[in-house]
């Protein structure tokens, strides 16, 4: 009989202690793709131990790179050939939507990219129109055929004025990585400002790229003819940091998060303050303490520096046991509320209408089997399980593993009753 892994979370423990962060999933994958822009050997450090890093490594290998992952040192060393291949196959892209981030580097460096169209990771339809529009403005010919996006540029890409209808993280990255080797100047207006964008800009600058306006919504890129390989450390994962912060608040615990950037989480930490937590900013992270039932807090997800959509399920979990009612508004991914149906299995009282969710706090949740539908939903369900009476069995563990390196041991080290188990599927 086939078996699947589950997490069994038994609620009621107060979490207390220290955890250390590693690099951001949403940055490291793009940094790995960016190495394609320069022949030679680049080293990325502070790499998280997650499956997506392996998938991206495999993708780069198929493009002709040598990839060596050293988990002990948390590094990935990538040697890029003079002329990489340019095809990203469906079997990898379907496992990791972020594979699309090789599009920009390949078109600008090799003049071609055939990238399988991603299916999305269960959080709503995620278009690529702004990626395509940006590349076309720079002179690339972009079509789609048999499930592949085909981008070609007969000569060097040409810098262009571009703007985004919405500050998309992915589209900003694609255009940015295409522009660094283009001829002339590219301007990206209404660019995303996420810390992961700043991280990639800093790596590209260290490779010799000329980028102005880093961290603002207007990026100006002066194309150069060639870039050099680099060593670069991945920015800490602010979403994992925020998940720990909620873990402290929801369990009325006391967690210190090291190797974190509190300034990348300002709104989320402020919200926890409003919920009644005491938040102390430290030199290398922060500490969150809570000594009473949290108060409900309203949330509106927005592009950075707004409240991150990737912390929305965790805050719905918090609100589900809070005192009072909270209105949560999701502006980025329409299907994110699918998580709410699973949370309801634990007894949470949440009503959704379009992109709003009304959460009425309950004094207790009750453990039940639930299914993680994406990475952050999985985190939200584990958090809810930490305070539910009895045992919550979380299926879909593979999703959680994609975003949270060493999650179970870290949870256990600060007092959680969580085990990973194989169960047979009926
Ligand atoms: C990245 C993150 C994801 C995070 C999101 C928003 C990675 C691997 N993933 O996703 O965890 O939740 O940023 O912070 O870094 N859109 C279009 N057309 C486009 C591009 C985007 O319509 O050409 C729409 C999408 O459908 C979505 C919204 O814009 O509704 C946000 O997308 P975007 O900011 O691009 O997110 P991702 O880069 O996919």
mmCIF file of N, CA and C and ligand atoms in Angstrom, residues 25-27 29-30 52 96-101 121 123-133 164-173 192 194 196-197 238-239 302-304 307-311 330-334 336 375-376 402, ligand 1:
data_model
loop_
_atom_site.group_PDB
_atom_site.id
_atom_site.type_symbol
_atom_site.label_atom_id
_atom_site.label_comp_id
_atom_site.label_asym_id
_atom_site.label_seq_id
_atom_site.Cartn_x
_atom_site.Cartn_y
_atom_site.Cartn_z
ATOM 1 N N UNK A 25 14.023 31.273 0.530
ATOM 2 C CA UNK A 25 13.695 30.466 -0.653
ATOM 3 C C UNK A 25 13.464 31.381 -1.857
ATOM 4 N N UNK A 26 12.688 32.426 -1.640
ATOM 5 C CA UNK A 26 12.305 33.270 -2.764
ATOM 6 C C UNK A 26 13.449 34.118 -3.294
ATOM 7 N N UNK A 27 14.588 34.072 -2.621
ATOM 8 C CA UNK A 27 15.751 34.766 -3.147
ATOM 9 C C UNK A 27 16.726 33.774 -3.766
ATOM 10 N N UNK A 29 16.621 30.969 -5.198
ATOM 11 C CA UNK A 29 16.358 30.386 -6.517
ATOM 12 C C UNK A 29 16.706 31.381 -7.617
ATOM 13 N N UNK A 30 16.410 32.642 -7.367
ATOM 14 C CA UNK A 30 16.699 33.681 -8.370
ATOM 15 C C UNK A 30 18.200 33.947 -8.446
ATOM 16 N N UNK A 52 13.398 22.823 -3.381
ATOM 17 C CA UNK A 52 13.448 23.710 -4.543
ATOM 18 C C UNK A 52 14.882 24.042 -4.961
ATOM 19 N N UNK A 96 8.299 23.165 -9.914
ATOM 20 C CA UNK A 96 8.693 24.420 -9.280
ATOM 21 C C UNK A 96 8.460 25.585 -10.231
ATOM 22 N N UNK A 97 7.420 26.342 -9.923
ATOM 23 C CA UNK A 97 7.035 27.443 -10.793
ATOM 24 C C UNK A 97 8.167 28.475 -10.944
ATOM 25 N N UNK A 98 8.984 28.608 -9.902
ATOM 26 C CA UNK A 98 10.056 29.612 -9.925
ATOM 27 C C UNK A 98 11.086 29.335 -11.022
ATOM 28 N N UNK A 99 10.974 28.165 -11.693
ATOM 29 C CA UNK A 99 11.874 27.872 -12.820
ATOM 30 C C UNK A 99 11.819 28.969 -13.875
ATOM 31 N N UNK A 100 10.707 29.682 -13.910
ATOM 32 C CA UNK A 100 10.533 30.741 -14.912
ATOM 33 C C UNK A 100 11.643 31.795 -14.784
ATOM 34 N N UNK A 101 12.318 31.831 -13.636
ATOM 35 C CA UNK A 101 13.325 32.879 -13.449
ATOM 36 C C UNK A 101 14.588 32.664 -14.277
ATOM 37 N N UNK A 121 1.403 27.042 -8.337
ATOM 38 C CA UNK A 121 1.480 26.146 -7.185
ATOM 39 C C UNK A 121 0.258 26.289 -6.298
ATOM 40 N N UNK A 123 -1.957 28.521 -5.898
ATOM 41 C CA UNK A 123 -2.435 29.745 -5.254
ATOM 42 C C UNK A 123 -2.950 30.725 -6.311
ATOM 43 N N UNK A 124 -3.739 30.196 -7.207
ATOM 44 C CA UNK A 124 -4.410 31.077 -8.158
ATOM 45 C C UNK A 124 -3.655 31.201 -9.457
ATOM 46 N N UNK A 125 -4.306 31.753 -10.446
ATOM 47 C CA UNK A 125 -3.672 31.877 -11.758
ATOM 48 C C UNK A 125 -2.602 32.951 -11.682
ATOM 49 N N UNK A 126 -1.437 32.651 -12.170
ATOM 50 C CA UNK A 126 -0.369 33.636 -12.090
ATOM 51 C C UNK A 126 0.138 33.869 -13.493
ATOM 52 N N UNK A 127 -0.277 34.982 -14.055
ATOM 53 C CA UNK A 127 0.055 35.277 -15.446
ATOM 54 C C UNK A 127 1.518 35.619 -15.630
ATOM 55 N N UNK A 128 1.923 35.605 -16.873
ATOM 56 C CA UNK A 128 3.295 35.968 -17.217
ATOM 57 C C UNK A 128 3.303 37.161 -18.166
ATOM 58 N N UNK A 129 2.122 37.795 -18.313
ATOM 59 C CA UNK A 129 2.017 38.853 -19.325
ATOM 60 C C UNK A 129 3.044 39.971 -19.144
ATOM 61 N N UNK A 130 3.337 40.343 -17.908
ATOM 62 C CA UNK A 130 4.281 41.452 -17.693
ATOM 63 C C UNK A 130 5.726 41.029 -17.980
ATOM 64 N N UNK A 131 6.029 39.748 -17.743
ATOM 65 C CA UNK A 131 7.369 39.239 -18.097
ATOM 66 C C UNK A 131 7.529 39.369 -19.625
ATOM 67 N N UNK A 132 6.500 38.880 -20.332
ATOM 68 C CA UNK A 132 6.557 38.825 -21.791
ATOM 69 C C UNK A 132 6.612 40.231 -22.370
ATOM 70 N N UNK A 133 5.765 41.098 -21.856
ATOM 71 C CA UNK A 133 5.705 42.461 -22.371
ATOM 72 C C UNK A 133 7.066 43.157 -22.210
ATOM 73 N N UNK A 164 5.302 48.364 -15.076
ATOM 74 C CA UNK A 164 4.481 47.217 -14.710
ATOM 75 C C UNK A 164 3.116 47.719 -14.237
ATOM 76 N N UNK A 165 2.060 47.022 -14.636
ATOM 77 C CA UNK A 165 0.712 47.400 -14.178
ATOM 78 C C UNK A 165 0.617 47.201 -12.670
ATOM 79 N N UNK A 166 1.418 46.264 -12.194
ATOM 80 C CA UNK A 166 1.387 45.866 -10.784
ATOM 81 C C UNK A 166 2.832 45.513 -10.441
ATOM 82 N N UNK A 167 3.331 45.861 -9.241
ATOM 83 C CA UNK A 167 4.751 45.585 -8.946
ATOM 84 C C UNK A 167 5.026 44.093 -8.734
ATOM 85 N N UNK A 168 4.974 43.345 -9.805
ATOM 86 C CA UNK A 168 5.186 41.895 -9.751
ATOM 87 C C UNK A 168 6.644 41.572 -9.440
ATOM 88 N N UNK A 169 6.835 40.680 -8.483
ATOM 89 C CA UNK A 169 8.186 40.253 -8.100
ATOM 90 C C UNK A 169 8.846 39.547 -9.289
ATOM 91 N N UNK A 170 8.140 38.549 -9.842
ATOM 92 C CA UNK A 170 8.714 37.754 -10.921
ATOM 93 C C UNK A 170 9.016 38.586 -12.161
ATOM 94 N N UNK A 171 8.086 39.460 -12.547
ATOM 95 C CA UNK A 171 8.300 40.255 -13.769
ATOM 96 C C UNK A 171 9.458 41.228 -13.566
ATOM 97 N N UNK A 172 9.553 41.813 -12.377
ATOM 98 C CA UNK A 172 10.678 42.721 -12.100
ATOM 99 C C UNK A 172 11.992 41.959 -12.273
ATOM 100 N N UNK A 173 12.037 40.733 -11.737
ATOM 101 C CA UNK A 173 13.275 39.942 -11.821
ATOM 102 C C UNK A 173 13.615 39.581 -13.266
ATOM 103 N N UNK A 192 8.879 45.978 -8.324
ATOM 104 C CA UNK A 192 8.719 45.424 -6.974
ATOM 105 C C UNK A 192 9.904 45.860 -6.121
ATOM 106 N N UNK A 194 10.591 44.229 -2.958
ATOM 107 C CA UNK A 194 10.795 43.211 -1.925
ATOM 108 C C UNK A 194 12.282 43.080 -1.577
ATOM 109 N N UNK A 196 13.947 40.565 -1.431
ATOM 110 C CA UNK A 196 14.559 39.576 -2.335
ATOM 111 C C UNK A 196 14.986 40.242 -3.653
ATOM 112 N N UNK A 197 14.279 41.303 -4.044
ATOM 113 C CA UNK A 197 14.678 42.061 -5.244
ATOM 114 C C UNK A 197 15.966 42.828 -4.940
ATOM 115 N N UNK A 238 12.469 36.181 5.374
ATOM 116 C CA UNK A 238 11.563 36.983 6.221
ATOM 117 C C UNK A 238 10.240 36.269 6.454
ATOM 118 N N UNK A 239 9.857 35.377 5.539
ATOM 119 C CA UNK A 239 8.571 34.698 5.725
ATOM 120 C C UNK A 239 8.711 33.602 6.790
ATOM 121 N N UNK A 302 -0.368 43.364 0.584
ATOM 122 C CA UNK A 302 0.037 44.308 -0.464
ATOM 123 C C UNK A 302 1.485 44.020 -0.841
ATOM 124 N N UNK A 303 1.915 44.498 -2.019
ATOM 125 C CA UNK A 303 3.343 44.369 -2.337
ATOM 126 C C UNK A 303 4.184 45.051 -1.260
ATOM 127 N N UNK A 304 5.423 44.603 -1.109
ATOM 128 C CA UNK A 304 6.335 45.179 -0.122
ATOM 129 C C UNK A 304 6.462 46.682 -0.341
ATOM 130 N N UNK A 307 1.900 44.426 3.887
ATOM 131 C CA UNK A 307 1.879 43.139 4.597
ATOM 132 C C UNK A 307 2.005 41.989 3.588
ATOM 133 N N UNK A 308 2.944 41.049 3.810
ATOM 134 C CA UNK A 308 3.193 40.004 2.800
ATOM 135 C C UNK A 308 2.083 38.955 2.689
ATOM 136 N N UNK A 309 1.682 38.663 1.478
ATOM 137 C CA UNK A 309 0.679 37.621 1.246
ATOM 138 C C UNK A 309 1.165 36.279 1.777
ATOM 139 N N UNK A 310 2.480 36.069 1.786
ATOM 140 C CA UNK A 310 3.019 34.788 2.252
ATOM 141 C C UNK A 310 2.910 34.607 3.765
ATOM 142 N N UNK A 311 2.459 35.644 4.484
ATOM 143 C CA UNK A 311 2.199 35.481 5.923
ATOM 144 C C UNK A 311 0.707 35.527 6.233
ATOM 145 N N UNK A 330 -7.091 39.863 0.950
ATOM 146 C CA UNK A 330 -6.002 39.295 0.141
ATOM 147 C C UNK A 330 -6.021 39.951 -1.241
ATOM 148 N N UNK A 331 -4.965 40.675 -1.550
ATOM 149 C CA UNK A 331 -4.949 41.407 -2.816
ATOM 150 C C UNK A 331 -4.059 40.785 -3.884
ATOM 151 N N UNK A 332 -3.341 39.714 -3.549
ATOM 152 C CA UNK A 332 -2.382 39.197 -4.530
ATOM 153 C C UNK A 332 -2.813 37.893 -5.189
ATOM 154 N N UNK A 333 -3.190 36.930 -4.388
ATOM 155 C CA UNK A 333 -3.523 35.614 -4.949
ATOM 156 C C UNK A 333 -4.917 35.198 -4.528
ATOM 157 N N UNK A 334 -5.828 35.124 -5.505
ATOM 158 C CA UNK A 334 -7.239 34.913 -5.170
ATOM 159 C C UNK A 334 -7.513 33.568 -4.502
ATOM 160 N N UNK A 336 -5.778 31.916 -2.383
ATOM 161 C CA UNK A 336 -5.120 31.664 -1.093
ATOM 162 C C UNK A 336 -6.103 31.281 -0.002
ATOM 163 N N UNK A 375 2.615 25.987 0.343
ATOM 164 C CA UNK A 375 3.630 26.097 1.401
ATOM 165 C C UNK A 375 3.105 26.852 2.619
ATOM 166 N N UNK A 376 2.553 28.036 2.360
ATOM 167 C CA UNK A 376 2.169 28.905 3.484
ATOM 168 C C UNK A 376 0.906 28.408 4.170
ATOM 169 N N UNK A 402 9.009 22.457 1.125
ATOM 170 C CA UNK A 402 9.518 23.344 0.069
ATOM 171 C C UNK A 402 9.910 24.714 0.604
HETATM 172 C C1 LIG B 1 6.663 35.751 -5.606
HETATM 173 C C2 LIG B 1 6.936 34.740 -4.533
HETATM 174 C C3 LIG B 1 5.659 34.374 -3.784
HETATM 175 C C4 LIG B 1 5.001 35.635 -3.256
HETATM 176 C C5 LIG B 1 4.816 36.647 -4.372
HETATM 177 C C6 LIG B 1 4.262 37.983 -3.903
HETATM 178 C C7 LIG B 1 8.779 33.480 -5.473
HETATM 179 C C8 LIG B 1 9.287 32.165 -5.950
HETATM 180 N N1 LIG B 1 7.486 33.536 -5.138
HETATM 181 O O1 LIG B 1 5.791 35.134 -6.558
HETATM 182 O O2 LIG B 1 5.991 33.504 -2.698
HETATM 183 O O3 LIG B 1 3.733 35.291 -2.720
HETATM 184 O O4 LIG B 1 6.075 36.909 -5.032
HETATM 185 O O5 LIG B 1 5.066 38.530 -2.918
HETATM 186 O O6 LIG B 1 9.533 34.430 -5.327
HETATM 187 N N2 LIG B 1 0.970 38.714 -12.284
HETATM 188 C C9 LIG B 1 0.391 38.912 -13.514
HETATM 189 N N3 LIG B 1 1.205 38.964 -14.620
HETATM 190 C C10 LIG B 1 2.555 38.834 -14.545
HETATM 191 C C11 LIG B 1 3.134 38.624 -13.276
HETATM 192 C C12 LIG B 1 2.311 38.566 -12.158
HETATM 193 O O7 LIG B 1 -0.823 39.038 -13.643
HETATM 194 O O8 LIG B 1 3.234 38.926 -15.586
HETATM 195 C C13 LIG B 1 0.100 38.681 -11.080
HETATM 196 C C14 LIG B 1 0.020 37.286 -10.504
HETATM 197 O O9 LIG B 1 -1.011 36.545 -11.141
HETATM 198 C C15 LIG B 1 -0.274 37.566 -9.041
HETATM 199 C C16 LIG B 1 0.424 38.893 -8.771
HETATM 200 O O10 LIG B 1 0.677 39.466 -10.055
HETATM 201 O O11 LIG B 1 -1.645 37.735 -8.832
HETATM 202 C C17 LIG B 1 1.703 38.775 -7.954
HETATM 203 O O12 LIG B 1 2.637 38.065 -8.681
HETATM 204 P P1 LIG B 1 4.213 38.231 -8.472
HETATM 205 O O13 LIG B 1 4.509 39.418 -7.615
HETATM 206 O O14 LIG B 1 4.851 38.156 -9.807
HETATM 207 O O15 LIG B 1 4.553 36.931 -7.640
HETATM 208 P P2 LIG B 1 5.566 35.781 -7.997
HETATM 209 O O16 LIG B 1 6.854 36.336 -8.488
HETATM 210 O O17 LIG B 1 4.867 34.762 -8.831
#
